[in-house]
Short mmCIF file of C-alpha atoms in Angstrom, two decimals:
data_model
loop_
_atom_site.label_atom_id
_atom_site.label_comp_id
_atom_site.label_asym_id
_atom_site.label_seq_id
_atom_site.Cartn_x
_atom_site.Cartn_y
_atom_site.Cartn_z
CA MET K 1 -9.38 12.19 -53.27
CA PHE K 2 -10.88 11.98 -49.74
CA LEU K 3 -12.64 8.89 -48.44
CA SER K 4 -16.03 9.35 -46.80
CA PHE K 5 -16.41 8.67 -43.09
CA SER K 6 -18.61 5.68 -43.85
CA ALA K 7 -15.78 4.19 -45.90
CA ILE K 8 -13.24 4.72 -43.09
CA LEU K 9 -15.55 3.49 -40.31
CA PRO K 10 -14.91 -0.26 -40.81
CA TYR K 11 -11.15 0.34 -40.58
CA LEU K 12 -11.54 2.43 -37.41
CA PHE K 13 -13.75 -0.22 -35.88
CA SER K 14 -11.27 -2.97 -36.79
CA SER K 15 -8.41 -0.91 -35.32
CA LEU K 16 -10.29 -0.46 -32.04
CA ILE K 17 -11.02 -4.17 -31.87
CA LEU K 18 -7.34 -4.91 -32.49
CA LEU K 19 -6.24 -2.44 -29.79
CA ALA K 20 -8.72 -3.93 -27.33
CA LEU K 21 -7.43 -7.42 -28.13
CA ILE K 22 -3.78 -6.36 -27.69
CA GLU K 23 -4.71 -4.69 -24.40
CA GLN K 24 -6.45 -7.84 -23.16
CA ILE K 25 -3.49 -10.04 -24.14
CA SER K 26 -1.08 -7.62 -22.41
CA TYR K 27 -3.23 -7.72 -19.26
CA LEU K 28 -3.32 -11.53 -19.21
CA PHE K 29 0.43 -11.72 -19.85
CA LYS K 30 1.14 -9.47 -16.84
CA LYS K 31 -1.51 -11.12 -14.69
CA ARG K 32 -0.23 -14.66 -15.29
CA HIS K 33 -1.53 -16.94 -12.51
CA LEU K 34 -2.72 -14.17 -10.18
CA PRO K 35 -6.32 -13.98 -8.94
CA GLY K 36 -8.39 -11.18 -10.45
CA PRO K 37 -10.86 -10.73 -13.30
CA THR K 38 -10.01 -12.77 -16.39
CA PHE K 39 -11.44 -10.22 -18.81
CA VAL K 40 -11.40 -6.43 -18.40
CA LEU K 41 -13.44 -3.70 -20.06
CA PRO K 42 -11.47 -2.35 -23.04
CA PHE K 43 -9.50 0.85 -22.35
CA LEU K 44 -11.31 1.62 -19.05
CA GLY K 45 -10.90 -1.63 -17.13
CA GLY K 46 -12.39 -1.21 -13.66
CA ALA K 47 -12.38 2.60 -13.77
CA ILE K 48 -16.15 3.01 -13.84
CA SER K 49 -16.57 0.79 -10.80
CA VAL K 50 -13.76 2.61 -8.97
CA VAL K 51 -15.56 5.92 -9.48
CA THR K 52 -19.19 4.83 -8.99
CA ASN K 53 -18.72 2.36 -6.14
CA PRO K 54 -15.11 2.29 -4.90
CA THR K 55 -16.03 0.37 -1.74
CA LYS K 56 -17.44 -2.52 -3.74
CA PHE K 57 -14.49 -2.49 -6.15
CA TRP K 58 -11.79 -2.58 -3.47
CA ASP K 59 -13.69 -5.10 -1.32
CA ALA K 60 -13.81 -7.39 -4.36
CA GLN K 61 -10.10 -6.85 -4.97
CA SER K 62 -9.36 -7.73 -1.34
CA ALA K 63 -11.46 -10.89 -1.69
CA PHE K 64 -9.52 -11.85 -4.84
CA SER K 65 -6.33 -11.49 -2.80
CA ALA K 66 -7.39 -13.82 0.01
CA SER K 67 -5.54 -16.87 -1.37
CA LEU K 68 -2.14 -15.43 -2.40
CA GLY K 69 -2.13 -12.12 -0.53
CA TYR K 70 -2.25 -10.09 -3.76
CA SER K 71 -4.34 -9.84 -6.92
CA ALA K 72 -4.48 -8.09 -10.31
CA ASN K 73 -6.78 -5.74 -12.20
CA TYR K 74 -6.69 -3.00 -14.83
CA ILE K 75 -7.66 0.71 -14.67
CA VAL K 76 -7.53 3.15 -17.60
CA GLY K 77 -4.52 1.71 -19.39
CA ASN K 78 -2.73 0.72 -16.19
CA PHE K 79 -2.10 -2.77 -14.88
CA ILE K 80 -2.63 -2.71 -11.10
CA LEU K 81 -1.66 -4.97 -8.24
CA TYR K 82 -3.55 -5.02 -4.94
CA ILE K 83 -1.49 -6.11 -1.90
CA ARG K 84 -3.41 -7.61 1.01
CA ASP K 85 -0.58 -9.37 2.84
CA SER K 86 1.19 -7.20 5.47
CA ASN K 87 4.63 -8.64 4.82
CA LEU K 88 4.35 -7.82 1.12
CA SER K 89 3.05 -4.32 1.92
CA ASN K 90 6.10 -3.75 4.12
CA LEU K 91 8.28 -4.98 1.27
CA ILE K 92 6.80 -2.27 -0.97
CA PHE K 93 7.16 0.46 1.67
CA SER K 94 10.79 -0.47 2.35
CA ASN K 95 11.77 -0.39 -1.33
CA VAL K 96 10.89 3.16 -2.34
CA ARG K 97 13.90 3.98 -4.49
CA PRO K 98 14.66 4.72 -8.17
CA ASP K 99 15.23 1.06 -9.05
CA ALA K 100 12.20 -0.36 -7.24
CA PHE K 101 9.05 1.62 -6.36
CA LYS K 102 7.94 5.23 -6.45
CA LEU K 103 5.31 6.50 -4.02
CA VAL K 104 2.62 8.40 -5.95
CA GLY K 105 -0.22 8.84 -3.41
CA HIS K 106 -2.87 8.58 -6.13
CA PRO K 107 -3.03 6.39 -9.27
CA PHE K 108 -2.62 9.56 -11.35
CA GLY K 109 -0.91 11.56 -8.62
CA LYS K 110 1.84 13.37 -10.53
CA LYS K 111 -0.66 14.92 -12.91
CA LEU K 112 -3.02 15.76 -10.06
CA PHE K 113 -0.64 16.95 -7.33
CA GLY K 114 1.93 18.64 -9.54
CA GLU K 115 5.71 18.36 -9.62
CA HIS K 116 6.59 19.90 -6.25
CA ASN K 117 5.63 17.05 -3.99
CA LEU K 118 7.47 15.46 -1.09
CA ILE K 119 6.13 11.99 -1.83
CA TYR K 120 7.91 11.75 -5.21
CA MET K 121 11.37 12.35 -3.76
CA PHE K 122 14.14 9.78 -3.30
CA GLY K 123 17.51 9.46 -1.63
CA GLN K 124 19.53 12.33 -0.24
CA ASP K 125 17.20 15.06 -1.54
CA HIS K 126 14.34 13.40 0.31
CA LYS K 127 16.41 13.02 3.50
CA ASP K 128 17.51 16.66 3.36
CA LEU K 129 13.96 17.91 2.97
CA ARG K 130 12.66 15.74 5.83
CA ARG K 131 15.52 17.06 8.00
CA ARG K 132 14.44 20.61 7.22
CA ILE K 133 10.79 19.77 7.88
CA ALA K 134 11.55 18.11 11.24
CA PRO K 135 11.66 21.43 13.24
CA ASN K 136 8.03 21.98 12.21
CA PHE K 137 7.04 19.08 14.48
CA THR K 138 9.20 19.55 17.58
CA PRO K 139 7.49 19.63 21.01
CA ARG K 140 7.73 23.42 20.96
CA ALA K 141 6.05 23.64 17.57
CA LEU K 142 3.39 21.07 18.45
CA SER K 143 2.59 23.04 21.63
CA THR K 144 1.95 26.13 19.50
CA TYR K 145 -0.31 24.12 17.21
CA THR K 146 -2.33 22.53 20.03
CA ASP K 147 -3.40 25.97 21.25
CA LEU K 148 -4.62 26.87 17.76
CA GLN K 149 -6.30 23.49 17.30
CA GLN K 150 -8.26 23.79 20.54
CA MET K 151 -9.49 27.30 19.88
CA ILE K 152 -10.86 26.23 16.50
CA ILE K 153 -12.33 22.96 17.83
CA LEU K 154 -14.10 24.88 20.61
CA LYS K 155 -15.47 27.43 18.14
CA HIS K 156 -16.93 24.71 15.92
CA LEU K 157 -18.29 22.56 18.75
CA LYS K 158 -20.29 25.58 19.91
CA GLN K 159 -21.60 26.04 16.39
CA TRP K 160 -22.58 22.37 16.12
CA GLU K 161 -24.40 22.45 19.45
CA GLU K 162 -26.23 25.64 18.46
CA LEU K 163 -27.22 24.04 15.15
CA CYS K 164 -28.65 21.00 16.96
CA SER K 165 -30.49 23.17 19.49
CA ARG K 166 -32.76 24.51 16.75
CA ASP K 167 -34.40 21.08 16.55
CA PRO K 168 -33.02 18.75 19.27
CA THR K 169 -34.75 15.69 17.82
CA ARG K 170 -33.35 16.10 14.34
CA PRO K 171 -29.88 14.59 13.74
CA ILE K 172 -27.33 16.44 11.64
CA PRO K 173 -24.56 14.95 9.43
CA LEU K 174 -21.11 15.71 10.81
CA ARG K 175 -19.00 15.01 7.73
CA LEU K 176 -19.10 18.43 6.08
CA LEU K 177 -19.06 20.19 9.46
CA ALA K 178 -15.93 18.28 10.52
CA ARG K 179 -14.40 18.94 7.13
CA GLU K 180 -14.94 22.70 7.54
CA MET K 181 -13.44 22.60 11.03
CA ASN K 182 -10.39 20.70 9.81
CA LEU K 183 -9.92 23.01 6.83
CA GLU K 184 -9.88 26.04 9.12
CA THR K 185 -7.52 24.21 11.48
CA SER K 186 -5.11 23.27 8.69
CA GLN K 187 -5.13 26.77 7.21
CA THR K 188 -4.50 28.38 10.60
CA VAL K 189 -1.87 25.93 11.82
CA PHE K 190 0.07 25.75 8.56
CA VAL K 191 0.00 29.31 7.22
CA GLY K 192 -1.67 31.31 10.00
CA PRO K 193 -2.05 35.03 9.30
CA TYR K 194 -0.65 34.85 5.77
CA LEU K 195 -3.85 33.46 4.26
CA LYS K 196 -6.10 36.50 4.10
CA PRO K 197 -9.84 36.18 4.89
CA GLN K 198 -10.78 37.00 1.29
CA ASP K 199 -8.56 34.13 0.08
CA ARG K 200 -10.06 31.52 2.39
CA ALA K 201 -13.37 31.26 0.52
CA ARG K 202 -11.60 30.64 -2.80
CA PHE K 203 -9.26 28.24 -1.03
CA ARG K 204 -12.28 26.25 0.19
CA GLU K 205 -13.80 26.15 -3.29
CA ASP K 206 -10.54 24.99 -4.87
CA TYR K 207 -9.99 22.33 -2.25
CA ASN K 208 -13.48 20.99 -2.90
CA LEU K 209 -12.72 20.86 -6.66
CA PHE K 210 -9.58 18.91 -5.83
CA ASN K 211 -11.55 16.44 -3.68
CA VAL K 212 -14.14 15.84 -6.37
CA GLY K 213 -11.51 15.48 -9.09
CA SER K 214 -9.47 12.98 -7.10
CA MET K 215 -12.48 10.62 -7.13
CA SER K 216 -13.35 11.09 -10.82
CA LEU K 217 -12.30 9.52 -14.10
CA PRO K 218 -8.75 10.73 -14.87
CA PHE K 219 -9.53 12.56 -18.11
CA ASP K 220 -7.48 15.75 -18.42
CA LEU K 221 -9.95 17.40 -20.78
CA PRO K 222 -11.93 20.68 -20.61
CA GLY K 223 -15.07 20.40 -18.50
CA PHE K 224 -13.99 17.21 -16.72
CA ALA K 225 -13.67 17.15 -12.92
CA PHE K 226 -10.11 15.85 -13.14
CA ARG K 227 -9.02 18.87 -15.24
CA LYS K 228 -10.74 21.21 -12.77
CA ALA K 229 -8.89 19.49 -9.91
CA ILE K 230 -5.51 19.99 -11.63
CA ARG K 231 -6.23 23.69 -12.14
CA ALA K 232 -7.44 23.99 -8.53
CA VAL K 233 -4.22 22.43 -7.19
CA ASP K 234 -2.18 24.93 -9.23
CA ARG K 235 -4.09 27.80 -7.63
CA LEU K 236 -3.80 26.29 -4.15
CA VAL K 237 -0.05 25.82 -4.49
CA ASN K 238 0.40 29.39 -5.76
CA THR K 239 -1.66 30.73 -2.85
CA LEU K 240 0.46 28.77 -0.37
CA ALA K 241 3.64 29.92 -2.16
CA ASP K 242 2.53 33.51 -1.61
CA CYS K 243 2.05 32.70 2.09
CA ALA K 244 5.64 31.38 2.15
CA ARG K 245 6.90 34.63 0.55
CA GLN K 246 5.09 36.75 3.14
CA CYS K 247 6.43 34.60 5.95
CA LYS K 248 10.01 34.82 4.72
CA SER K 249 9.83 38.63 4.67
CA LYS K 250 8.40 38.71 8.18
CA MET K 251 10.89 36.27 9.69
CA GLU K 252 13.84 38.00 8.02
CA ALA K 253 12.92 41.14 9.99
CA GLY K 254 13.76 39.20 13.16
CA ASP K 255 12.34 39.31 16.71
CA GLU K 256 9.20 37.47 15.61
CA GLU K 257 8.12 34.33 17.44
CA PRO K 258 6.68 31.60 15.20
CA THR K 259 2.89 31.37 15.28
CA CYS K 260 2.32 28.70 12.62
CA LEU K 261 4.10 25.89 10.79
CA VAL K 262 5.53 27.96 7.94
CA ASP K 263 7.01 30.35 10.55
CA PHE K 264 8.91 27.48 12.17
CA TRP K 265 10.06 26.34 8.72
CA MET K 266 11.33 29.80 7.70
CA GLN K 267 12.94 30.43 11.09
CA GLU K 268 15.00 27.25 10.78
CA THR K 269 15.84 28.02 7.14
CA LEU K 270 17.12 31.50 8.00
CA ARG K 271 19.05 30.12 10.97
CA GLU K 272 20.78 27.58 8.71
CA ILE K 273 21.65 30.26 6.16
CA ALA K 274 23.04 32.56 8.91
CA ALA K 275 25.15 29.73 10.37
CA ALA K 276 26.65 28.96 6.95
CA LYS K 277 27.43 32.64 6.39
CA ALA K 278 29.08 32.95 9.81
CA ALA K 279 31.24 29.91 9.07
CA GLY K 280 32.19 31.27 5.66
CA ASP K 281 30.47 28.39 3.90
CA ALA K 282 28.36 28.57 0.78
CA GLU K 283 24.68 29.22 1.37
CA PRO K 284 22.87 25.86 1.54
CA SER K 285 20.24 25.24 -1.10
CA HIS K 286 16.62 25.41 0.01
CA PRO K 287 13.25 24.87 -1.67
CA GLY K 288 11.86 27.91 -3.47
CA ASP K 289 8.51 29.48 -2.59
CA VAL K 290 6.57 27.42 -5.12
CA GLU K 291 8.19 24.21 -3.90
CA ILE K 292 7.33 25.13 -0.32
CA GLY K 293 3.78 25.84 -1.49
CA GLY K 294 3.67 22.33 -2.96
CA HIS K 295 4.92 20.78 0.26
CA LEU K 296 2.41 22.80 2.31
CA PHE K 297 -0.31 21.43 0.05
CA ASP K 298 0.98 17.92 0.86
CA PHE K 299 0.57 18.67 4.57
CA LEU K 300 -2.88 20.13 3.99
CA PHE K 301 -4.06 17.12 2.01
CA ALA K 302 -2.68 14.67 4.59
CA ALA K 303 -4.14 16.58 7.55
CA GLN K 304 -7.46 17.63 6.09
CA ASP K 305 -9.16 14.51 4.74
CA ALA K 306 -7.44 11.99 6.99
CA SER K 307 -8.41 13.94 10.12
CA THR K 308 -12.02 14.30 8.96
CA SER K 309 -12.23 10.55 8.52
CA SER K 310 -10.76 9.83 11.97
CA LEU K 311 -13.00 12.35 13.75
CA LEU K 312 -16.15 10.85 12.24
CA TRP K 313 -15.16 7.27 13.11
CA ALA K 314 -14.20 8.38 16.63
CA VAL K 315 -17.70 9.77 17.18
CA SER K 316 -19.39 6.68 15.78
CA LEU K 317 -17.18 4.22 17.69
CA LEU K 318 -17.47 6.08 21.00
CA ASP K 319 -21.25 6.08 20.66
CA SER K 320 -21.30 2.32 20.00
CA HIS K 321 -18.88 1.62 22.88
CA PRO K 322 -20.29 3.44 25.93
CA ASP K 323 -17.75 1.79 28.24
CA VAL K 324 -14.92 3.38 26.25
CA LEU K 325 -16.72 6.74 26.21
CA SER K 326 -17.17 6.60 29.99
CA ARG K 327 -13.47 5.88 30.57
CA VAL K 328 -12.44 8.75 28.27
CA ARG K 329 -14.69 11.19 30.13
CA GLU K 330 -13.41 10.06 33.51
CA GLU K 331 -9.79 10.45 32.43
CA VAL K 332 -10.24 13.88 30.83
CA GLU K 333 -12.18 15.21 33.82
CA ARG K 334 -9.32 14.17 36.13
CA VAL K 335 -6.85 16.40 34.31
CA TRP K 336 -8.87 19.21 32.69
CA SER K 337 -12.06 21.13 33.38
CA PRO K 338 -13.90 23.51 31.04
CA GLU K 339 -14.50 25.75 34.06
CA SER K 340 -10.75 26.31 34.31
CA ASP K 341 -11.08 28.61 31.29
CA GLY K 342 -7.77 27.26 30.10
CA LEU K 343 -6.59 25.22 27.15
CA ILE K 344 -5.48 21.64 27.54
CA THR K 345 -1.71 21.75 28.01
CA THR K 346 0.90 19.50 26.45
CA GLU K 347 1.49 17.92 29.85
CA GLN K 348 -2.24 17.21 30.24
CA ILE K 349 -2.31 15.57 26.81
CA ARG K 350 0.49 13.26 27.97
CA GLU K 351 -1.56 12.37 31.06
CA MET K 352 -4.53 11.31 28.88
CA LYS K 353 -3.01 7.90 28.21
CA TYR K 354 -6.30 6.08 27.68
CA THR K 355 -7.62 8.80 25.33
CA GLN K 356 -4.41 8.45 23.32
CA MET K 357 -5.00 4.68 23.16
CA VAL K 358 -8.53 5.34 21.89
CA ALA K 359 -7.17 7.65 19.18
CA ARG K 360 -4.65 5.06 18.03
CA GLU K 361 -7.29 2.33 17.97
CA VAL K 362 -9.62 4.53 15.90
CA ILE K 363 -6.82 4.93 13.35
CA ARG K 364 -6.02 1.20 13.37
CA TYR K 365 -9.66 0.13 13.14
CA ARG K 366 -10.51 2.63 10.41
CA PRO K 367 -7.29 3.84 8.75
CA PRO K 368 -8.32 6.98 6.81
CA ALA K 369 -6.30 6.27 3.67
CA THR K 370 -6.88 2.58 3.09
CA MET K 371 -4.25 2.19 0.36
CA VAL K 372 -0.97 3.89 -0.57
CA PRO K 373 -0.34 3.68 -4.34
CA HIS K 374 3.18 3.10 -5.68
CA VAL K 375 4.49 2.63 -9.21
CA ALA K 376 7.03 -0.06 -10.10
CA MET K 377 10.04 1.71 -11.62
CA ARG K 378 11.46 -1.59 -12.86
CA ASP K 379 10.49 -5.24 -12.85
CA PHE K 380 10.50 -6.20 -9.17
CA PRO K 381 10.52 -9.76 -7.72
CA LEU K 382 7.63 -9.65 -5.25
CA THR K 383 7.65 -13.37 -4.44
CA GLU K 384 9.47 -16.43 -5.72
CA SER K 385 6.67 -17.02 -8.22
CA TYR K 386 5.78 -13.49 -9.34
CA THR K 387 7.67 -10.44 -10.60
CA VAL K 388 5.86 -7.10 -10.70
CA PRO K 389 6.12 -5.69 -14.25
CA LYS K 390 7.62 -2.22 -14.69
CA GLY K 391 4.91 0.48 -14.73
CA THR K 392 2.47 -1.47 -12.55
CA ILE K 393 0.51 0.62 -10.04
CA VAL K 394 0.79 -1.25 -6.74
CA PHE K 395 -1.72 -0.70 -3.94
CA PRO K 396 -0.48 -1.91 -0.53
CA SER K 397 -3.62 -2.13 1.63
CA VAL K 398 -3.17 -0.41 4.98
CA TYR K 399 -6.74 -1.39 5.83
CA ASP K 400 -6.20 -5.12 5.33
CA SER K 401 -2.95 -4.98 7.31
CA SER K 402 -4.81 -3.46 10.25
CA PHE K 403 -6.82 -6.67 10.62
CA GLN K 404 -3.85 -9.02 10.54
CA GLY K 405 -1.82 -10.09 13.55
CA PHE K 406 -3.62 -8.07 16.22
CA THR K 407 -5.50 -9.91 18.97
CA GLU K 408 -9.18 -10.11 17.97
CA ALA K 409 -8.45 -7.63 15.21
CA GLU K 410 -12.14 -7.21 14.30
CA ARG K 411 -12.86 -5.89 17.79
CA PHE K 412 -12.56 -2.20 18.70
CA ASP K 413 -10.25 -2.48 21.71
CA PRO K 414 -8.17 0.55 22.78
CA ASP K 415 -6.50 -1.48 25.55
CA ARG K 416 -4.45 -3.27 22.90
CA PHE K 417 -2.22 -0.16 22.98
CA SER K 418 -1.70 -0.29 26.76
CA GLU K 419 1.81 -0.73 28.16
CA GLY K 420 0.98 -4.26 29.25
CA ARG K 421 -0.12 -5.42 25.79
CA ALA K 422 1.83 -3.01 23.54
CA GLU K 423 0.31 -4.44 20.36
CA ASP K 424 1.45 -1.35 18.44
CA GLN K 425 5.01 -2.63 18.98
CA LEU K 426 4.25 -6.35 18.88
CA TYR K 427 2.42 -5.96 15.56
CA LYS K 428 4.27 -2.90 14.32
CA ARG K 429 4.46 -4.32 10.81
CA ASN K 430 0.66 -4.47 10.69
CA PHE K 431 0.03 -0.94 11.99
CA LEU K 432 0.68 0.92 8.74
CA ALA K 433 -1.80 3.81 8.93
CA PHE K 434 1.12 6.28 8.95
CA GLY K 435 3.09 4.32 6.39
CA ALA K 436 6.51 2.75 6.92
CA GLY K 437 10.07 3.17 5.76
CA ALA K 438 11.62 6.38 4.44
CA HIS K 439 8.23 7.93 3.62
CA GLN K 440 6.56 7.34 6.97
CA CYS K 441 4.26 10.27 7.80
CA VAL K 442 6.35 13.11 9.24
CA GLY K 443 3.29 14.71 10.88
CA GLN K 444 1.85 11.71 12.71
CA ARG K 445 2.35 13.26 16.16
CA TYR K 446 0.42 16.32 15.00
CA ALA K 447 -2.38 14.13 13.61
CA LEU K 448 -2.64 12.09 16.82
CA ASN K 449 -2.67 15.26 18.95
CA HIS K 450 -5.52 16.64 16.85
CA LEU K 451 -7.58 13.48 17.29
CA VAL K 452 -6.85 13.29 21.04
CA LEU K 453 -7.82 16.94 21.54
CA PHE K 454 -11.02 16.50 19.55
CA ILE K 455 -12.05 13.36 21.45
CA ALA K 456 -11.26 14.98 24.81
CA MET K 457 -13.18 18.20 24.09
CA PHE K 458 -16.08 16.61 22.20
CA CYS K 459 -16.76 14.03 24.92
CA THR K 460 -16.34 16.50 27.79
CA LEU K 461 -18.25 19.47 26.40
CA LEU K 462 -21.08 17.67 24.60
CA ASP K 463 -23.57 14.88 25.04
CA PHE K 464 -24.21 13.17 21.73
CA LYS K 465 -26.20 10.34 20.23
CA ARG K 466 -25.51 8.60 16.94
CA HIS K 467 -28.61 8.26 14.77
CA ARG K 468 -28.28 4.67 13.60
CA THR K 469 -29.96 3.21 10.53
CA ASP K 470 -29.26 0.07 8.50
CA GLY K 471 -25.89 0.40 6.83
CA CYS K 472 -25.09 3.80 8.38
CA ASP K 473 -21.54 2.71 9.27
CA GLU K 474 -20.76 1.09 5.95
CA ILE K 475 -17.57 2.48 4.46
CA VAL K 476 -17.65 5.05 1.65
CA TYR K 477 -14.73 6.91 0.07
CA ASN K 478 -14.71 10.75 0.25
CA PRO K 479 -11.77 10.28 -0.69
CA THR K 480 -10.71 8.95 2.72
CA ILE K 481 -13.16 6.51 4.30
CA CYS K 482 -16.22 7.80 6.17
CA PRO K 483 -19.50 6.37 7.52
CA LYS K 484 -22.06 6.01 4.74
CA ASP K 485 -24.59 8.39 6.29
CA GLY K 486 -22.03 11.14 6.98
CA CYS K 487 -22.22 10.34 10.72
CA MET K 488 -25.68 11.58 11.72
CA VAL K 489 -25.81 12.73 15.36
CA THR K 490 -27.75 14.83 17.82
CA MET K 491 -25.79 16.93 20.32
CA SER K 492 -26.42 19.03 23.40
CA ARG K 493 -24.18 20.83 25.85
CA ARG K 494 -22.90 18.59 28.64
CA CYS K 495 -20.66 20.98 30.59
CA ALA K 496 -21.99 23.68 32.89
CA ARG K 497 -20.43 26.27 30.60
CA TYR K 498 -17.88 26.42 27.81
CA PRO K 499 -14.33 27.55 28.55
CA ASP K 500 -13.98 31.32 28.46
CA LEU K 501 -10.64 31.58 26.72
CA ALA K 502 -10.87 35.37 26.54
CA SER K 503 -10.43 35.54 30.32
CA ASN K 504 -6.87 34.19 30.04
#
């Protein structure tokens, strides 16, 4: 005999109340004396606030942490710990190992990014992979990339200026334009000719689905943005795996100079295999095509959204600091001229010391990824008075660290990175935008080069004016931090003519 739904309903309701009560007790038990909300929304916790207004949520969490340097909260079944104190953040970064913390990159990263991800690796496997990745970022490789970066930057700057010329008084938002430029740059630098034109449109659509899903409620159900993001990442990884297969075939043929990152990777892989064969040793193990596709997606994610954030803040900060803008223009014009019809060389980049200082200060002042989520693999003694429970998602705040230690940290001051002051060394433990420890960003030189090249070309080729309104520079998450208004600007050509790269 079956009971009616109305008869079962009171029991279901009582069960939900009991589960909510158990959840609340569990949260308070883990929270102990820590600052943070006393009561949390059943089952969801702060998830709705994280999705609808992440800036407000994380600002409140930072405020909670002001007294102890860390605070607690709860998101979709997960107890979380927010770390504001730089010393504690460094403690997390330096203890990424199986019996302490696991870097996840996103609160639900493994489900979202997939299994083949550099950030989940530990120990010798992680060291071996980083060793094999290192040739992708040698001076020779970076020189190849800077040529590609500049050609794409120039192409897009021309497009932006032409767009503004249609109505010179009407500002345009740079965020999506910069995002498109960076996506083309990442695709070209990382996989070059192997990503066919017909695949690029789908690639763009899938990457957008991934972006949207990474900022949504983590429900892996049909129709939800998070499910669409997971499927999009699968397609992106498979596309990049196919690029790796094509590259391997091409590089095995020999006599081909590398033209993109995956070429450098495959060239070194084949060289290592040939050396082992010549020595009579067993062939060393290497990641398969799908694994390489996963790692290429890691690079793409790190380069794409982080660079978009930094470019937008660079434009906004240069506009609000005309003295800095003037010094950048003077320096660039001493070493490079658009009328030379040549690209900026690696040596010229090295000569742009002040522009490099500006780039580093942009990243310090507005670190693109404000937090780096980790998961506690075991109970971990964070301080003498608090042990992080196993399974806790820990959020070391790179953003908060950037405003600790440094001289007048709230001030945008590129000179802090000068040789005389060397605050990047003096306060190295506070400058965490590229991470720290074993998982420090392997591509940071590439990222800095990209920002330096953009600043140099943007300031030299274009005149620009930020359209400022109340709250326009408030921080929003997309998923890296950007100005609230998308960085509205007007632009016009500043140089007598653009470089004619076809003449060289």
